PDB file of C-alpha atoms in Angstrom:
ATOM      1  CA  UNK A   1     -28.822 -99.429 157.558  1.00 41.00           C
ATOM      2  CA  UNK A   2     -31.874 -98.065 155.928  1.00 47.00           C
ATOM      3  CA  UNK A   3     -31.245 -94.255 155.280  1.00 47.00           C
ATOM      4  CA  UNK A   4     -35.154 -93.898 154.865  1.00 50.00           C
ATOM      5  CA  UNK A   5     -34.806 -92.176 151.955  1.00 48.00           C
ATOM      6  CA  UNK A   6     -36.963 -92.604 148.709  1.00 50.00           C
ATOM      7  CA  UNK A   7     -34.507 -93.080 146.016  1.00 57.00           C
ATOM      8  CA  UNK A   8     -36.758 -92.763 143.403  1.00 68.00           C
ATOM      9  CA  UNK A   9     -37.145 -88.636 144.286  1.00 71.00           C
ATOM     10  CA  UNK A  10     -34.687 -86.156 142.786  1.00 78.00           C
ATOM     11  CA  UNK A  11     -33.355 -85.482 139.611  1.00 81.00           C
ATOM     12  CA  UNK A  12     -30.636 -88.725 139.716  1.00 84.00           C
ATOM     13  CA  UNK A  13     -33.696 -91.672 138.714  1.00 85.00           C
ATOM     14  CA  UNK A  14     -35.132 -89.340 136.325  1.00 87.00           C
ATOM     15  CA  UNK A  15     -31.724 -88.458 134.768  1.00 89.00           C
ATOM     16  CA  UNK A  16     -30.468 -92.624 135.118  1.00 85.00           C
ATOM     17  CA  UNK A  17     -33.852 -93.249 133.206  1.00 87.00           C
ATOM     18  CA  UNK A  18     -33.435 -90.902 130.701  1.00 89.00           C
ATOM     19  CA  UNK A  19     -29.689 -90.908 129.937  1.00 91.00           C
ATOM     20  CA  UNK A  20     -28.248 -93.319 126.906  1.00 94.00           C
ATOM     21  CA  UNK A  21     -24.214 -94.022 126.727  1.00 93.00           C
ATOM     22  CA  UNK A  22     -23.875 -93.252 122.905  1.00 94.00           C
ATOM     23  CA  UNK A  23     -19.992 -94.053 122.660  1.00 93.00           C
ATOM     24  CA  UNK A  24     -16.820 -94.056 123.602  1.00 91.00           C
ATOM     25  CA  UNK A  25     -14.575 -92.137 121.241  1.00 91.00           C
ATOM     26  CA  UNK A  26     -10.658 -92.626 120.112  1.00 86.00           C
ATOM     27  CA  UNK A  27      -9.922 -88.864 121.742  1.00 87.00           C
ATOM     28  CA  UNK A  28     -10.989 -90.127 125.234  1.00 86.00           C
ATOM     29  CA  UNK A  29     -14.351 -88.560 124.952  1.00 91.00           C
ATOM     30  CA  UNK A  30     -17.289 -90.282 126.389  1.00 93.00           C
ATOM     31  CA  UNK A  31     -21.069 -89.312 124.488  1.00 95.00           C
ATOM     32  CA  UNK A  32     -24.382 -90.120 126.031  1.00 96.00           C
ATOM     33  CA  UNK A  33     -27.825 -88.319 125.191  1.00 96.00           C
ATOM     34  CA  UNK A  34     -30.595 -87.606 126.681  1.00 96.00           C
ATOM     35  CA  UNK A  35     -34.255 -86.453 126.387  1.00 96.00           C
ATOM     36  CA  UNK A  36     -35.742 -83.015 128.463  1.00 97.00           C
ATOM     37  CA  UNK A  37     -38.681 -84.380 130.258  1.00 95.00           C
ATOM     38  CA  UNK A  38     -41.364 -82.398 132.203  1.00 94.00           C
ATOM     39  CA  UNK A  39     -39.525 -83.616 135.354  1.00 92.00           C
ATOM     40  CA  UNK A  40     -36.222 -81.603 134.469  1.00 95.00           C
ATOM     41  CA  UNK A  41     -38.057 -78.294 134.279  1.00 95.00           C
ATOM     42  CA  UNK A  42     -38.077 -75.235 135.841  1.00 96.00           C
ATOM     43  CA  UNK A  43     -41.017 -72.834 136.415  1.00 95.00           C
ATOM     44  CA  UNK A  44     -40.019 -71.291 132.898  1.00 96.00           C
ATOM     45  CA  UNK A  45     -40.600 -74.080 131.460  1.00 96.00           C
ATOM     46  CA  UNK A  46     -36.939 -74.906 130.310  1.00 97.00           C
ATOM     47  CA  UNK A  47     -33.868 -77.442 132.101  1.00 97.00           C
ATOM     48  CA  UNK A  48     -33.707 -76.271 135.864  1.00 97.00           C
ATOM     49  CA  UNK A  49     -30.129 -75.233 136.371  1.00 96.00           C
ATOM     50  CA  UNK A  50     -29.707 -77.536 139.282  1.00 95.00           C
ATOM     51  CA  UNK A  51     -30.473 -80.773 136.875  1.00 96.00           C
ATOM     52  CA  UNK A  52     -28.185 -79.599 134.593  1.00 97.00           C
ATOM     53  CA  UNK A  53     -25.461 -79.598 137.291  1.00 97.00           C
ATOM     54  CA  UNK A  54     -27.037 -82.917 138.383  1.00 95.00           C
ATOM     55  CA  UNK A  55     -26.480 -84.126 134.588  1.00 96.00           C
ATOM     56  CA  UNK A  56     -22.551 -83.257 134.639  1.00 97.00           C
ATOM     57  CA  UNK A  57     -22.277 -84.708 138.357  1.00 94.00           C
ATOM     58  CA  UNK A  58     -23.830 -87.816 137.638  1.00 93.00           C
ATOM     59  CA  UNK A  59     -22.580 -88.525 133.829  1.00 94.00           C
ATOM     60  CA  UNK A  60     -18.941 -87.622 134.463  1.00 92.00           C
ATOM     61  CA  UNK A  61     -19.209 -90.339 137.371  1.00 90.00           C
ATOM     62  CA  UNK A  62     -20.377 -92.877 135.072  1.00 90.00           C
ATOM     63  CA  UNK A  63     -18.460 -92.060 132.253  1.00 89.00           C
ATOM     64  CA  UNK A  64     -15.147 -92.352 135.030  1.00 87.00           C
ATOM     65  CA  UNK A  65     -16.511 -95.985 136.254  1.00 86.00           C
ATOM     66  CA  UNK A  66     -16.403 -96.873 132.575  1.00 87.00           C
ATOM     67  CA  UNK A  67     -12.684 -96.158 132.064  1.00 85.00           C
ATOM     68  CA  UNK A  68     -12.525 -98.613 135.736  1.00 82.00           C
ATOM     69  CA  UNK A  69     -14.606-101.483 134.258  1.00 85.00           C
ATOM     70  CA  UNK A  70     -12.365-101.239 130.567  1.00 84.00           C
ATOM     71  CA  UNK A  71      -9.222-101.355 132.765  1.00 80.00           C
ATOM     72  CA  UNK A  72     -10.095-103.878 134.730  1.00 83.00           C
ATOM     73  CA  UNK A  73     -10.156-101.901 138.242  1.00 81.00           C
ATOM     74  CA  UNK A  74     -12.125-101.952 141.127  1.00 78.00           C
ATOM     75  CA  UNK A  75     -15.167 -99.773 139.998  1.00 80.00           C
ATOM     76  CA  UNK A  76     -14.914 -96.812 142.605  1.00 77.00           C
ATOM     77  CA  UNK A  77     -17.302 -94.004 143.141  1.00 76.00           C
ATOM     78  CA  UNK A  78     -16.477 -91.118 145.440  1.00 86.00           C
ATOM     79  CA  UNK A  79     -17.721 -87.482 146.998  1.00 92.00           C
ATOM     80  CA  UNK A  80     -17.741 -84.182 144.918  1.00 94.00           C
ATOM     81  CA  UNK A  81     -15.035 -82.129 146.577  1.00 95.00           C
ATOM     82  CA  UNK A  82     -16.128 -79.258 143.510  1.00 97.00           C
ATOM     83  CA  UNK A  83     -18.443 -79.483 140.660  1.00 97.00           C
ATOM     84  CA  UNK A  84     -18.693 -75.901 138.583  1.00 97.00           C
ATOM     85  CA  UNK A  85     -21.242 -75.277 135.909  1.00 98.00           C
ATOM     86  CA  UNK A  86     -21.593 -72.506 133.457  1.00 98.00           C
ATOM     87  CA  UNK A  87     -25.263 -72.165 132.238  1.00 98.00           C
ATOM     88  CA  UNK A  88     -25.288 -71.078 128.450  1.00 98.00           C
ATOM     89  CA  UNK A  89     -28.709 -71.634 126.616  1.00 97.00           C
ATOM     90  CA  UNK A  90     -32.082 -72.865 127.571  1.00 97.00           C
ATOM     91  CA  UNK A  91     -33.366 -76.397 126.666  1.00 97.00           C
ATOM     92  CA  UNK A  92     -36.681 -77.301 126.611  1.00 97.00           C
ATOM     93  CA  UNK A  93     -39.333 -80.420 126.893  1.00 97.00           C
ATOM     94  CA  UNK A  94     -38.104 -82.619 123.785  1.00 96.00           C
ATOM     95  CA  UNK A  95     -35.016 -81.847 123.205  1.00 97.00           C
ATOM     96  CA  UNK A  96     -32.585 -84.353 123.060  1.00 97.00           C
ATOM     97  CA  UNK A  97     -28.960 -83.165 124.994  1.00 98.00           C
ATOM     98  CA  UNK A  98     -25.724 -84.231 123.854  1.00 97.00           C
ATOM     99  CA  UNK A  99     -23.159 -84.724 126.529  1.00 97.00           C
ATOM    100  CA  UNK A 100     -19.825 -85.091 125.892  1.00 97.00           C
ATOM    101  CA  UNK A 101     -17.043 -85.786 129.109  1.00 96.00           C
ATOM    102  CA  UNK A 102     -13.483 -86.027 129.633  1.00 95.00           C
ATOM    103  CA  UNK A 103     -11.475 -87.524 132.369  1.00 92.00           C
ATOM    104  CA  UNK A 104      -8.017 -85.521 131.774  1.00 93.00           C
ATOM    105  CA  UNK A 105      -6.881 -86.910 134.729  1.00 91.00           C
ATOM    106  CA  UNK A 106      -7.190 -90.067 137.593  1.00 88.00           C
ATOM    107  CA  UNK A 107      -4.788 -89.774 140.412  1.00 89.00           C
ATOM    108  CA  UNK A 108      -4.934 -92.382 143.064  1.00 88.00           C
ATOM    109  CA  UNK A 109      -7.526 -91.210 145.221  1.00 90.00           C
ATOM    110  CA  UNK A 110      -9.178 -88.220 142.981  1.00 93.00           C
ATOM    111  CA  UNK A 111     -10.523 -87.530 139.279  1.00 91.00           C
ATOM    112  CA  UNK A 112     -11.154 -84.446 137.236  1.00 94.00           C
ATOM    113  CA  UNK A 113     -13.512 -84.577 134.497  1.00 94.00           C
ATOM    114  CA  UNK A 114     -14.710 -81.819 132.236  1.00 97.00           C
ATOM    115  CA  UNK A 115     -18.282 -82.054 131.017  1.00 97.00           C
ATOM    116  CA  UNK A 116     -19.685 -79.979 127.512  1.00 98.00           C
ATOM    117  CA  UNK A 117     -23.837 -80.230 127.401  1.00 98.00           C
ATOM    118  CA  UNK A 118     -25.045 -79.101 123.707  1.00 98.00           C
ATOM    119  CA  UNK A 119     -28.816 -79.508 122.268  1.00 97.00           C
ATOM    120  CA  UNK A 120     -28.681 -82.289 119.115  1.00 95.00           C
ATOM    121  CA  UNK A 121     -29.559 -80.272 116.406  1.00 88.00           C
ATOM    122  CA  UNK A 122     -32.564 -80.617 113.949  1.00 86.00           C
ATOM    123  CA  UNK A 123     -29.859 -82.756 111.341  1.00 88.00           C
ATOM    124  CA  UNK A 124     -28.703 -85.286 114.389  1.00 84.00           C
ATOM    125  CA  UNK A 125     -25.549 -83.531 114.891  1.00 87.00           C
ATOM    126  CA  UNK A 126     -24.255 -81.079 117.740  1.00 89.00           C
ATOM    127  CA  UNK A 127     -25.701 -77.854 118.228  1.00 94.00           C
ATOM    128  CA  UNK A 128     -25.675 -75.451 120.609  1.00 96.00           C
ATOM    129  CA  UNK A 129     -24.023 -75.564 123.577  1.00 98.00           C
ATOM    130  CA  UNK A 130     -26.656 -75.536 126.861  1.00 98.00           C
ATOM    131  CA  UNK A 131     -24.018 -76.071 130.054  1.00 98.00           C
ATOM    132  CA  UNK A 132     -20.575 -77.112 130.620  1.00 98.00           C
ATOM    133  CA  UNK A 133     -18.687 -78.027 133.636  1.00 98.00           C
ATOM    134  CA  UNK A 134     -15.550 -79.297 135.478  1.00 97.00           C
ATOM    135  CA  UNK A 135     -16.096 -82.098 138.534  1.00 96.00           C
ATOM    136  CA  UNK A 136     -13.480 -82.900 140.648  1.00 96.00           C
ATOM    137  CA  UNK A 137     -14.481 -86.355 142.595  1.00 94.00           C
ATOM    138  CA  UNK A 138     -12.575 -87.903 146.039  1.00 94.00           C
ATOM    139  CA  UNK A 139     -12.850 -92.018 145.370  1.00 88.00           C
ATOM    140  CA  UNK A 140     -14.117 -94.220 147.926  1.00 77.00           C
ATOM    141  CA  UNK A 141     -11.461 -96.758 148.942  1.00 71.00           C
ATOM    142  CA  UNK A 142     -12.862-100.106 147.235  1.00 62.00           C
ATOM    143  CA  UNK A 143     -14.464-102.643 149.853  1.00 59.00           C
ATOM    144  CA  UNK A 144     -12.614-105.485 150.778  1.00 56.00           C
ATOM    145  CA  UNK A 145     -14.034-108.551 149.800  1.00 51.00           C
ATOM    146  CA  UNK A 146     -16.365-110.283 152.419  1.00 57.00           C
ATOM    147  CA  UNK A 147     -15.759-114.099 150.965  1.00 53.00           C
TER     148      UNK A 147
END
């Protein structure tokens, strides 16, 4: 059934463009980056806090459907039940945003991921920290197959 919603409004097509998986590190951290664009911006002219909160919703998902796809399980995305984000500093048009998740935990039918948002400094590496937040996700019961 069509919904009749355009799904390329909102914050999640502009964030899917813009966001890069970096790398999966040996601690369990998941790193992706992406760019500020005009799009992402408030009527100060930095990151709207509501696209932030978008970011952590939307990367922690991914990063959680990676851990699915390395283990070999059905990929399985969910509802928010609670998705808290502290606001910290301002980014603006250009900067590039580091985000670093963790999933500390996957139960069988919820996941808990906490979600740090810095600014990539002028030497490539971290600098200051923008947002961070904690997600906690319901999962979807996978769909039976139809063959």
């Amino acid at each position: 059934m069509d919904s009749g919603r355009n799904q390329e409004t909102g914050w999640d097509p502009t964030i899917f463009r813009a966001s890069k998986f970096v790398e999966a590190l040996p601690d369990g951290r998941f790193v992706w980056e992406l760019e500020v664009t005009e799009e992402m911006l408030n009527g100060a002219g930095t990151i709207h806090g509501g696209c932030l909160s978008t970011i952590i919703d939307l990367i922690s998902s991914l990063s959680k459907l990676l851990i699915d796809a390395a283990n070999d399980r059905p990929l399985r995305g969910g509802v928010s039940l609670n998705l808290s984000t502290t606001f910290i500093s301002a980014a603006v048009v250009g900067d590039v945003l580091v985000i670093e998740v963790t999933v500390p935990k996957i139960a069988k039918k919820v996941f808990f991921t906490d979600t740090k948002v810095f600014k990539r400094g002028k030497d490539g590496k971290k600098g200051p920290l923008v947002a961070e937040g904690s997600h906690t996700k319901f999962m979807n019961e996978p769909e039976a197959s139809k063959l």
